[in-house]
XYZ file of C-alpha atoms in Angstrom:
685
model
C 6.672 -29.751 -14.855
C 8.391 -28.988 -11.607
C 8.794 -31.947 -8.955
C 8.299 -31.090 -5.680
C 8.348 -32.071 -2.487
C 5.511 -31.356 -0.111
C 6.641 -29.327 1.947
C 7.804 -26.768 -0.916
C 4.190 -26.437 -2.089
C 4.262 -23.026 -0.386
C 6.193 -20.227 -1.125
C 6.946 -18.061 2.125
C 4.555 -15.177 2.112
C 7.365 -12.635 2.760
C 10.055 -13.996 -0.012
C 6.505 -13.845 -2.502
C 6.443 -10.123 -1.160
C 9.962 -9.526 -1.983
C 8.990 -11.251 -5.388
C 5.792 -8.831 -5.292
C 8.313 -5.371 -4.917
C 10.823 -6.535 -7.535
C 7.737 -6.364 -10.177
C 7.860 -2.773 -9.159
C 11.739 -2.110 -9.286
C 11.024 -4.397 -13.110
C 8.520 -1.420 -14.130
C 10.983 1.198 -13.691
C 13.533 -0.695 -15.211
C 11.911 -0.517 -18.368
C 12.347 1.594 -21.076
C 9.217 2.066 -23.057
C 7.241 3.795 -20.094
C 7.634 7.459 -19.596
C 10.700 8.969 -17.575
C 8.700 10.510 -14.545
C 6.414 7.387 -13.811
C 9.747 5.487 -13.850
C 10.745 7.420 -11.317
C 7.736 7.136 -9.645
C 8.066 3.361 -9.205
C 11.573 3.559 -8.099
C 9.951 5.608 -5.281
C 6.781 3.221 -4.887
C 9.775 0.435 -4.250
C 11.733 2.308 -1.986
C 8.836 3.151 0.151
C 7.357 -0.241 0.172
C 10.547 -1.756 1.509
C 10.588 0.665 4.757
C 7.202 -0.502 5.627
C 8.089 -3.837 5.165
C 10.864 -3.590 7.311
C 9.208 -1.879 9.689
C 6.260 -4.574 9.965
C 7.475 -7.733 8.432
C 11.049 -8.142 9.146
C 10.562 -6.496 12.446
C 7.876 -9.519 13.048
C 10.576 -11.892 11.875
C 13.193 -10.724 13.880
C 11.157 -10.642 16.941
C 10.786 -14.313 16.582
C 14.124 -14.696 15.170
C 15.346 -13.182 18.548
C 13.003 -15.468 20.966
C 14.934 -17.211 23.835
C 11.683 -19.001 24.795
C 11.836 -20.880 21.567
C 15.365 -20.548 20.659
C 15.653 -23.899 18.763
C 12.057 -24.297 17.809
C 11.391 -24.964 14.062
C 9.612 -21.359 14.196
C 12.518 -19.780 15.006
C 14.727 -21.718 12.582
C 12.540 -20.612 10.119
C 12.051 -17.194 10.938
C 15.955 -17.209 10.688
C 16.508 -18.784 7.243
C 13.496 -16.614 5.956
C 15.770 -13.195 6.905
C 18.634 -14.787 5.313
C 16.524 -15.148 2.042
C 15.170 -11.575 2.558
C 18.331 -10.142 2.944
C 19.918 -11.948 0.023
C 17.453 -10.377 -2.245
C 17.546 -7.083 -0.696
C 21.082 -6.999 -1.438
C 20.101 -8.053 -5.323
C 17.527 -5.946 -6.153
C 19.456 -3.152 -4.707
C 21.986 -3.417 -7.294
C 19.241 -3.521 -9.622
C 18.300 -0.727 -8.230
C 21.525 1.677 -8.282
C 21.992 0.789 -11.503
C 18.428 1.836 -12.724
C 18.535 5.111 -11.149
C 22.036 5.948 -12.955
C 20.370 4.776 -16.216
C 17.251 6.779 -15.704
C 19.241 9.929 -14.711
C 21.225 9.766 -17.849
C 17.802 9.681 -19.978
C 16.872 12.686 -18.055
C 19.753 14.206 -19.110
C 19.072 13.494 -22.877
C 15.693 15.240 -22.302
C 17.696 18.557 -20.555
C 17.010 17.834 -17.014
C 20.037 17.569 -14.690
C 20.402 16.363 -11.229
C 23.231 18.010 -9.831
C 25.360 17.606 -6.461
C 27.255 20.519 -4.523
C 30.498 19.507 -6.594
C 28.808 20.581 -9.943
C 27.548 23.958 -8.554
C 28.731 27.046 -10.586
C 29.354 30.403 -8.948
C 25.842 31.689 -9.745
C 23.858 28.703 -8.859
C 25.816 28.705 -5.303
C 24.659 32.138 -4.772
C 20.918 30.950 -5.705
C 21.695 27.947 -2.688
C 22.772 30.295 -0.352
C 19.604 32.418 -0.746
C 17.309 29.657 -0.794
C 18.782 28.527 2.322
C 18.272 31.774 3.994
C 14.736 32.421 3.086
C 13.452 29.074 3.220
C 15.768 26.558 5.561
C 16.963 29.015 7.880
C 15.240 27.963 11.101
C 14.324 24.377 10.339
C 17.757 22.843 10.174
C 18.804 21.992 13.686
C 21.850 19.773 14.407
C 22.144 18.009 17.154
C 25.766 16.753 18.677
C 26.129 12.914 18.276
C 28.132 13.175 22.028
C 24.823 14.861 23.443
C 22.239 11.653 23.045
C 22.094 8.340 23.971
C 19.660 6.833 21.413
C 17.873 7.805 18.385
C 15.098 6.837 20.200
C 13.366 10.283 19.996
C 13.976 10.242 16.224
C 11.301 9.110 13.602
C 12.008 6.295 11.093
C 10.509 8.570 8.362
C 12.939 11.131 8.273
C 16.562 11.011 6.320
C 19.496 12.394 8.267
C 22.962 14.015 7.449
C 25.820 12.325 9.712
C 28.238 15.423 10.030
C 32.181 15.320 10.748
C 33.090 18.801 11.864
C 36.621 20.376 12.587
C 38.688 23.622 13.405
C 41.875 24.128 11.558
C 42.933 26.484 13.804
C 43.290 25.968 16.339
C 43.516 22.364 15.339
C 41.125 20.448 17.503
C 39.787 16.782 17.805
C 36.811 16.190 15.110
C 32.955 17.289 16.415
C 29.884 15.126 15.443
C 26.432 15.678 14.604
C 23.292 14.923 12.904
C 20.648 16.547 10.999
C 16.858 15.856 10.066
C 16.554 17.181 6.982
C 13.516 19.043 6.860
C 11.603 17.179 4.385
C 8.228 17.376 5.131
C 8.353 20.864 5.190
C 10.630 22.350 2.270
C 10.370 18.753 0.287
C 13.071 16.609 -1.264
C 14.147 18.478 -4.142
C 15.088 21.936 -5.125
C 14.799 23.142 -8.530
C 17.494 25.893 -9.388
C 16.660 28.396 -12.420
C 16.524 27.114 -15.981
C 19.710 28.122 -18.254
C 20.001 27.768 -21.915
C 16.927 25.528 -22.391
C 18.312 23.067 -19.439
C 16.715 22.128 -15.647
C 18.598 21.701 -12.698
C 17.475 19.976 -9.917
C 19.286 19.228 -6.386
C 18.682 16.937 -3.889
C 17.782 18.669 0.255
C 20.658 16.904 1.204
C 23.175 18.775 -1.151
C 21.381 21.920 -0.359
C 22.233 21.207 3.538
C 25.996 20.353 2.485
C 26.623 23.229 0.785
C 25.286 25.570 3.745
C 26.703 23.883 6.565
C 28.882 26.569 7.037
C 26.038 28.861 7.693
C 24.530 25.872 9.843
C 27.402 26.334 12.325
C 28.058 29.828 11.768
C 29.963 31.161 14.512
C 30.746 28.158 16.229
C 34.386 28.101 14.535
C 34.130 24.928 12.190
C 35.632 25.123 8.877
C 35.851 21.909 7.464
C 32.715 19.473 6.846
C 31.854 16.360 5.801
C 27.940 14.990 5.267
C 26.686 11.828 4.607
C 23.604 10.593 4.808
C 21.795 7.455 6.670
C 18.075 6.527 7.372
C 16.893 3.982 9.860
C 14.124 1.570 10.271
C 12.461 0.889 13.423
C 10.011 -2.292 14.492
C 6.204 -0.184 14.097
C 4.234 -2.773 16.017
C 2.570 -1.258 19.030
C 2.569 -2.089 22.596
C -1.079 -2.050 23.096
C -2.196 -1.379 26.624
C -3.986 -4.214 28.358
C -5.319 -2.705 31.561
C -9.269 -3.206 31.045
C -9.711 0.983 33.412
C -9.037 2.091 29.992
C -10.627 2.584 26.719
C -9.670 1.752 23.231
C -9.436 5.013 22.097
C -6.637 5.550 25.341
C -4.912 2.089 24.636
C -4.176 3.117 21.174
C -2.868 6.613 21.927
C -0.756 4.957 24.076
C 0.552 2.584 21.581
C 1.215 5.047 19.017
C 3.573 6.304 21.362
C 5.124 3.069 22.317
C 5.932 2.509 18.225
C 7.761 6.063 18.036
C 10.099 3.971 20.691
C 10.492 0.933 18.654
C 13.921 -0.983 18.311
C 15.606 0.005 15.590
C 16.336 -2.902 12.927
C 17.643 -1.526 9.691
C 20.209 1.043 8.720
C 20.925 2.409 5.083
C 24.100 4.503 4.578
C 26.353 6.176 2.400
C 29.009 3.481 1.679
C 31.640 6.617 1.814
C 30.722 7.401 5.230
C 34.126 7.522 7.189
C 34.464 4.578 9.754
C 35.054 7.171 12.867
C 31.773 8.852 11.894
C 29.623 5.215 11.099
C 30.790 3.748 14.437
C 29.233 6.770 16.157
C 26.317 6.460 14.372
C 25.912 2.686 14.635
C 26.389 3.171 18.287
C 23.390 5.050 19.062
C 21.017 2.546 17.130
C 21.898 -0.232 19.224
C 21.585 -2.905 16.496
C 21.626 -6.383 17.097
C 22.814 -9.118 15.524
C 19.672 -10.066 13.320
C 19.582 -6.326 11.916
C 20.072 -5.429 8.647
C 23.297 -2.962 7.913
C 23.084 -1.686 4.303
C 25.630 0.307 2.675
C 23.885 2.469 -0.462
C 24.997 5.202 -2.670
C 24.882 8.864 -1.431
C 21.167 9.470 -1.220
C 18.546 7.766 0.811
C 14.821 7.387 1.167
C 14.331 7.319 -2.276
C 10.416 7.014 -2.037
C 10.592 10.701 -2.158
C 11.082 10.045 -5.967
C 7.059 9.734 -6.273
C 6.522 13.759 -5.942
C 10.234 14.197 -8.055
C 9.851 17.610 -10.152
C 8.540 17.031 -13.476
C 9.936 20.589 -14.527
C 6.639 21.373 -16.638
C 7.650 17.790 -18.767
C 3.969 16.468 -19.209
C 5.128 14.562 -22.098
C 7.586 12.671 -19.994
C 4.353 11.396 -17.546
C 1.070 9.243 -18.459
C -1.490 11.559 -19.957
C -3.838 11.416 -17.155
C -7.009 9.273 -17.083
C -10.174 11.688 -16.260
C -12.564 10.116 -14.161
C -15.941 9.107 -16.142
C -18.974 9.984 -14.275
C -21.231 7.448 -15.399
C -23.837 8.650 -17.248
C -26.735 6.748 -14.847
C -25.726 8.063 -12.164
C -25.713 11.704 -13.320
C -28.348 13.987 -13.954
C -31.127 15.293 -11.958
C -32.961 12.756 -10.943
C -32.557 11.104 -7.001
C -29.567 8.506 -6.873
C -31.075 6.985 -4.229
C -34.201 6.202 -6.320
C -32.061 4.930 -9.084
C -30.349 2.597 -6.591
C -33.584 1.297 -5.397
C -34.707 1.034 -9.674
C -31.822 -1.363 -9.975
C -28.534 -2.242 -8.976
C -25.588 0.352 -9.677
C -21.769 0.008 -9.756
C -18.635 1.996 -9.995
C -15.072 0.926 -10.995
C -12.647 3.449 -9.407
C -10.523 5.264 -10.556
C -12.475 4.698 -14.241
C -15.452 5.958 -12.958
C -15.545 8.908 -10.494
C -15.645 8.448 -6.789
C -18.037 11.115 -6.631
C -20.976 9.149 -7.194
C -20.169 7.524 -3.965
C -20.469 10.960 -2.528
C -23.466 12.154 -4.282
C -24.848 9.017 -2.477
C -24.244 10.374 1.211
C -24.575 14.052 0.226
C -28.108 12.995 -1.055
C -29.001 10.627 2.078
C -27.284 13.394 4.535
C -30.563 15.666 3.406
C -33.185 13.541 2.095
C -36.129 13.547 4.395
C -37.274 9.753 3.587
C -33.468 8.872 4.856
C -33.632 7.850 8.618
C -30.589 6.830 9.578
C -26.854 6.137 7.862
C -24.162 3.630 9.092
C -20.871 3.204 7.426
C -17.406 1.286 8.343
C -14.154 3.544 7.235
C -10.746 2.303 7.513
C -8.639 5.075 6.059
C -9.858 8.634 5.132
C -8.405 11.264 2.787
C -6.769 14.191 4.443
C -9.469 16.400 3.373
C -12.187 14.114 3.609
C -15.881 14.882 1.504
C -17.237 11.587 3.592
C -16.762 12.869 6.919
C -18.269 16.145 5.822
C -21.704 14.376 4.424
C -21.884 12.455 7.683
C -21.472 15.585 9.536
C -24.369 16.949 7.445
C -26.487 14.180 8.015
C -26.073 14.242 11.779
C -26.947 18.307 11.670
C -29.856 17.485 9.509
C -31.477 15.018 12.373
C -30.398 11.852 10.484
C -28.807 8.903 13.376
C -25.525 8.443 11.989
C -23.182 5.518 13.369
C -19.553 5.554 11.581
C -17.583 2.401 13.012
C -13.924 3.756 12.468
C -10.857 1.263 13.043
C -8.467 2.711 14.981
C -5.662 -0.057 14.424
C -5.469 0.937 10.732
C -1.918 0.317 10.558
C -0.004 3.988 10.139
C -3.004 6.077 10.216
C -4.179 5.477 13.621
C -3.636 9.359 14.777
C -5.661 10.781 11.629
C -8.533 8.478 12.477
C -8.404 9.170 15.966
C -8.304 13.122 14.967
C -11.485 12.563 12.546
C -13.462 10.449 15.877
C -13.187 13.071 18.090
C -14.300 15.850 14.935
C -17.345 13.327 14.106
C -18.338 12.893 17.982
C -18.290 16.682 18.431
C -21.268 16.939 15.547
C -23.148 14.303 17.461
C -22.623 11.175 15.453
C -22.364 8.011 17.508
C -18.575 6.400 16.947
C -17.828 2.778 17.108
C -14.156 2.217 17.413
C -14.500 -2.004 16.238
C -14.362 -5.024 18.533
C -11.498 -5.900 20.609
C -9.473 -8.286 18.662
C -11.061 -7.828 15.674
C -10.057 -5.083 12.628
C -13.083 -3.812 11.128
C -11.800 -4.090 7.811
C -14.960 -4.129 5.893
C -15.875 -1.319 3.554
C -19.842 -1.340 3.816
C -22.765 1.398 4.291
C -26.242 1.086 5.109
C -29.090 4.144 4.466
C -32.575 3.506 6.236
C -35.253 4.608 4.223
C -38.666 5.411 6.325
C -41.160 3.858 3.869
C -38.864 1.062 3.071
C -36.302 0.646 0.191
C -33.390 0.535 2.518
C -29.759 0.755 0.840
C -26.173 -0.634 0.716
C -23.162 -0.075 -0.688
C -20.425 -2.617 -0.602
C -16.961 -1.859 -1.527
C -13.756 -3.701 -2.306
C -11.733 -0.677 -1.160
C -11.848 2.329 1.211
C -14.417 5.289 1.069
C -11.189 7.191 0.566
C -11.123 10.135 -2.300
C -7.390 9.560 -2.212
C -7.328 5.871 -2.663
C -9.900 6.059 -5.539
C -7.544 8.271 -7.869
C -5.198 5.512 -7.741
C -6.510 2.219 -6.801
C -8.858 -0.068 -8.472
C -11.735 -0.708 -6.467
C -15.210 -1.768 -7.348
C -18.236 -0.265 -5.423
C -22.071 -1.675 -5.679
C -24.559 0.326 -4.933
C -28.017 -1.962 -3.920
C -31.668 -2.290 -2.590
C -31.714 -5.899 -2.903
C -33.309 -6.752 0.083
C -31.914 -9.681 1.541
C -28.270 -8.436 1.154
C -29.134 -4.745 2.641
C -31.061 -6.452 5.479
C -27.588 -8.584 6.085
C -25.456 -5.579 5.648
C -27.770 -4.086 8.483
C -26.746 -7.099 10.909
C -23.256 -6.775 10.017
C -23.199 -3.543 11.926
C -25.430 -5.471 14.780
C -22.593 -7.637 15.192
C -19.989 -4.958 15.358
C -21.811 -2.804 18.266
C -22.637 -6.007 19.510
C -20.159 -9.136 18.558
C -21.027 -11.665 21.088
C -24.911 -11.567 19.784
C -25.291 -14.825 17.853
C -25.804 -13.882 14.192
C -25.933 -15.907 10.881
C -25.645 -14.866 7.446
C -26.890 -16.625 4.248
C -26.490 -13.872 1.745
C -23.459 -12.354 2.388
C -19.811 -14.125 3.502
C -18.660 -12.508 6.544
C -15.510 -13.146 8.371
C -14.575 -14.070 11.232
C -17.927 -16.183 11.214
C -18.461 -18.151 8.021
C -16.400 -16.784 5.300
C -13.660 -19.361 4.884
C -16.495 -22.470 5.268
C -18.288 -20.815 2.380
C -15.089 -20.599 0.089
C -14.723 -24.098 0.417
C -17.672 -24.950 -0.101
C -17.885 -22.920 -3.342
C -14.500 -24.702 -4.531
C -15.824 -28.280 -3.421
C -18.819 -27.420 -5.933
C -16.546 -26.516 -8.693
C -14.511 -30.255 -7.718
C -18.050 -32.242 -7.809
C -19.448 -30.395 -11.121
C -15.847 -31.466 -12.783
C -16.190 -34.746 -11.743
C -20.009 -35.095 -12.931
C -18.496 -33.137 -16.439
C -20.492 -29.992 -16.112
C -18.684 -26.729 -16.596
C -15.819 -26.183 -13.610
C -13.667 -23.208 -13.110
C -12.433 -20.563 -10.687
C -11.678 -17.153 -12.013
C -10.436 -14.703 -9.217
C -8.827 -10.871 -9.222
C -7.183 -10.419 -5.244
C -4.484 -8.971 -3.353
C -3.110 -11.460 -1.368
C -3.468 -15.311 -0.937
C -1.358 -17.013 2.137
C -3.782 -18.943 3.923
C -2.751 -22.948 3.639
C -6.246 -24.375 4.005
C -7.775 -22.145 1.044
C -4.381 -22.901 -0.857
C -4.789 -26.851 -0.571
C -8.211 -26.825 -1.514
C -7.234 -24.712 -4.618
C -4.671 -27.428 -5.256
C -7.315 -30.105 -4.617
C -9.218 -28.679 -7.493
C -6.304 -28.107 -10.057
C -5.779 -32.086 -9.314
C -9.500 -32.770 -9.874
C -9.322 -31.113 -13.253
C -10.356 -27.558 -12.674
C -9.292 -24.871 -14.665
C -8.218 -22.063 -11.699
C -7.139 -18.753 -13.076
C -6.010 -16.103 -10.784
C -4.825 -12.298 -10.767
C -2.842 -11.760 -7.583
C -1.460 -8.324 -7.113
C 0.949 -9.102 -3.957
C 1.530 -11.944 -1.585
C 0.955 -15.164 -3.134
C 2.111 -18.631 -1.863
C 0.590 -20.764 -4.506
C 3.315 -22.416 -6.607
C 2.126 -23.386 -10.092
C 3.104 -25.854 -12.353
C 3.822 -29.030 -9.500
C 2.864 -32.491 -11.320
C -0.481 -33.447 -10.287
C -0.742 -30.485 -7.891
C -1.367 -27.358 -9.431
C -0.924 -27.638 -12.944
C -4.031 -26.737 -13.784
C -3.512 -23.278 -11.971
C -2.700 -19.959 -13.742
C -1.530 -16.583 -11.807
C -0.914 -13.129 -13.416
C -0.049 -9.729 -11.796
C -0.194 -6.486 -13.147
C 1.658 -3.445 -11.946
C 0.402 -0.714 -13.833
C -0.463 3.059 -13.623
C -3.346 2.020 -11.334
C -2.676 -0.325 -8.177
C -4.978 -3.104 -8.939
C -6.845 -3.496 -5.680
C -10.633 -4.928 -6.045
C -11.660 -8.460 -4.941
C -13.401 -10.544 -7.250
C -14.734 -14.137 -7.139
C -16.418 -15.969 -10.272
C -17.485 -19.991 -9.790
C -18.706 -21.528 -12.892
C -21.339 -23.522 -10.807
C -22.098 -26.103 -13.710
C -23.123 -23.321 -15.755
C -25.046 -21.058 -13.797
C -22.285 -18.605 -12.979
C -21.929 -17.385 -8.867
C -20.147 -13.549 -8.816
C -18.655 -12.145 -5.623
C -16.939 -8.759 -4.718
C -15.685 -7.759 -1.364
C -13.049 -6.639 1.051
C -11.296 -9.845 2.062
C -8.114 -11.477 0.564
C -7.457 -15.154 1.180
C -4.816 -14.411 4.131
C -5.495 -15.651 7.875
C -5.504 -12.226 8.985
C -8.471 -11.361 6.787
C -10.614 -14.957 7.553
C -9.690 -15.572 11.410
C -8.924 -11.318 12.692
C -11.080 -9.551 10.787
C -14.619 -8.537 10.073
C -14.388 -8.762 6.511
C -17.501 -8.770 4.020
C -17.695 -10.194 0.705
C -21.471 -10.001 -1.323
C -22.895 -12.000 -3.948
C -23.786 -10.054 -7.395
C -26.874 -10.706 -8.929
C -27.497 -8.540 -11.586
C -26.109 -9.692 -14.854
C -24.968 -6.655 -16.314
C -22.747 -5.797 -13.504
C -21.832 -9.731 -13.543
C -20.441 -9.375 -17.216
C -18.298 -6.216 -15.911
C -16.816 -8.173 -13.419
C -16.236 -10.619 -15.600
C -14.790 -8.489 -18.203
C -12.346 -7.062 -15.251
C -10.998 -10.268 -14.322
C -10.782 -11.722 -18.086
C -9.245 -8.334 -19.147
C -6.491 -8.869 -16.433
C -5.539 -12.306 -17.397
C -5.192 -11.243 -20.975
C -2.629 -8.703 -20.466
C 0.838 -9.065 -22.201
C 2.078 -5.662 -21.600
C 1.849 -5.333 -17.755
C 0.674 -8.620 -16.594
C 3.627 -10.948 -15.419
C 3.708 -14.819 -14.500
C 3.629 -15.721 -10.852
C 4.620 -18.908 -10.246
C 6.782 -18.934 -7.190
C 10.027 -18.521 -9.027
C 10.158 -14.350 -8.357
C 11.536 -14.493 -12.347
C 8.731 -12.657 -12.971
C 8.140 -13.065 -16.336
C 5.953 -11.434 -18.452
C 2.729 -12.759 -19.387
C 2.256 -14.163 -23.208
C -1.838 -13.539 -22.931
C -4.230 -15.629 -25.081
C -2.826 -13.929 -28.080
C 0.252 -12.212 -30.075
C -2.220 -9.241 -29.983
C -0.596 -6.262 -27.729
C -2.993 -6.126 -25.002
C -3.406 -3.559 -21.772
C -6.174 -4.382 -19.530
C -6.110 -0.600 -17.676
C -5.749 1.177 -21.302
C -8.352 -1.247 -22.599
C -10.935 -0.960 -19.801
C -10.738 3.103 -19.948
C -11.192 3.150 -23.347
C -14.523 0.784 -23.347
C -15.768 3.321 -20.183
C -15.292 5.999 -22.706
C -16.913 4.263 -25.503
C -19.679 3.049 -23.370
C -20.507 6.194 -21.338
C -21.274 8.631 -24.473
């Protein structure tokens, strides 16, 4: 056991996040994973880091820079956390560099070559020049560094080339410029013609480097150097507090303020000459707490998620085709089937089309009078929206609660809101001061038998292909009635409301979870069955953690599946020796939240949208529902227990950051996602 002081009982959430992201990098380093999947993990790792710096590091920087609390404990802790993060960042960056070099070597063994501008033959150079004229000309627009004061107008999702130019005759001083690479329009990678069974790929960066004489033609420059860099801005929005402006107006203004956020990190080619680097840095105005990182030739590795596969499907996972559950298929009314008994799907193993079918049938069914739904994030082409618009056109009363503060999806949600309003849908923009994060649908029937759908994740077709989420479809009277009351609460947040079945935040979710844990402690001390099995994304709320520690001290067996942030530290004497935590990184992103309590032998099951974080318990409207159907309870238990057993993709989460592989319950190799898919296939015959 590990001996610690009480102050060491909690791992900082941001340090735990760095440990989580490192698990993704560790997957990329595994030689037993297909090469293209390893590339994708590198892209995910990089993309996660960018968002982390835009949000969490920005938050820590604001605290560290606070003049009002200069010597406060909060400021000292923030500075200490920043130092730890930077140290981990540097350590992991070296691992990342070594990993991508090794993957490139493995790609060459498969006759796939990532080549630079210095490796071009004459015929390949001719192809690049043609490619530039036909695809890039007009999209490459250099800006002189001397012409701007800052990079305030530039979006930090982009990748840039810093360019140093000069004329040899007549000899003049250097000029300096930068170029935003048009990745959104042209992609990050250019595939060159195959030759002798070999495939060749170039970064767009190198294509532009080769073509700099064309970019600057007619300007007299004949010598060029170009080096990649990217920067990260504070993504916090400044929300207008003027009461005369509506929520939509405030969010629109806030999005504009994010564009001009303070830069807080730059990553650049370590070979960039000092004179050029100094000019770039002068346009960023970084302060002492910001991160200035030297790196390799290429930045914005998130693009590796879209690395060309060159037709080599053997270097990727064989896809799992979503299963259309037979009990939800066929010509019979799916609404009637839900009224008969509770139904359940687990995406992406099961097809999300079953939920779409619920909305489509409700949109035209003459017995349906009203549809209400909460939407947090939406697919770019949304069947959900199409069904809701059809319902409105069919005379149904449709209410959509859309969360405008869904980070980085605000613009998309605003556009969808306008489209729905034009179709006659009542669009509600949530509650001031509370994000609506619950994932619920309510369908009102004219002759009774109302229906509710409660999900652990967004009603989003894209997410449903890569996120594991559970959707409960039920006509259970008490649950459905309370789902309707959640919508009433959202539309009239100051009206008193009490929930007996549902766990709803910020009302009483935390107190009900505390009560459930206390019940396990009581049962353990009474000699009754007592255990807690939970699958969740994040656990950082200290009061909940203290209660979990109390359960452990009293001998309650606590087994947790935690994907991301986890502030619990296991193996502390007389504190957490009865807690075991596993985290899974695999082909699908683990996203469902499932809660199982022994309850003295009569198990209680819950599922919903909430993690155990302060934001979920206090600052969001979240919904967790009980699950009463025995077959669905068995399914939830299988999901959790398979995850805890996973010894191929599961890693031990103990607060150390080592991320050692989970030993599971035996020595037989077991991969939970693969096992679940095989089970679902066999059960659907």
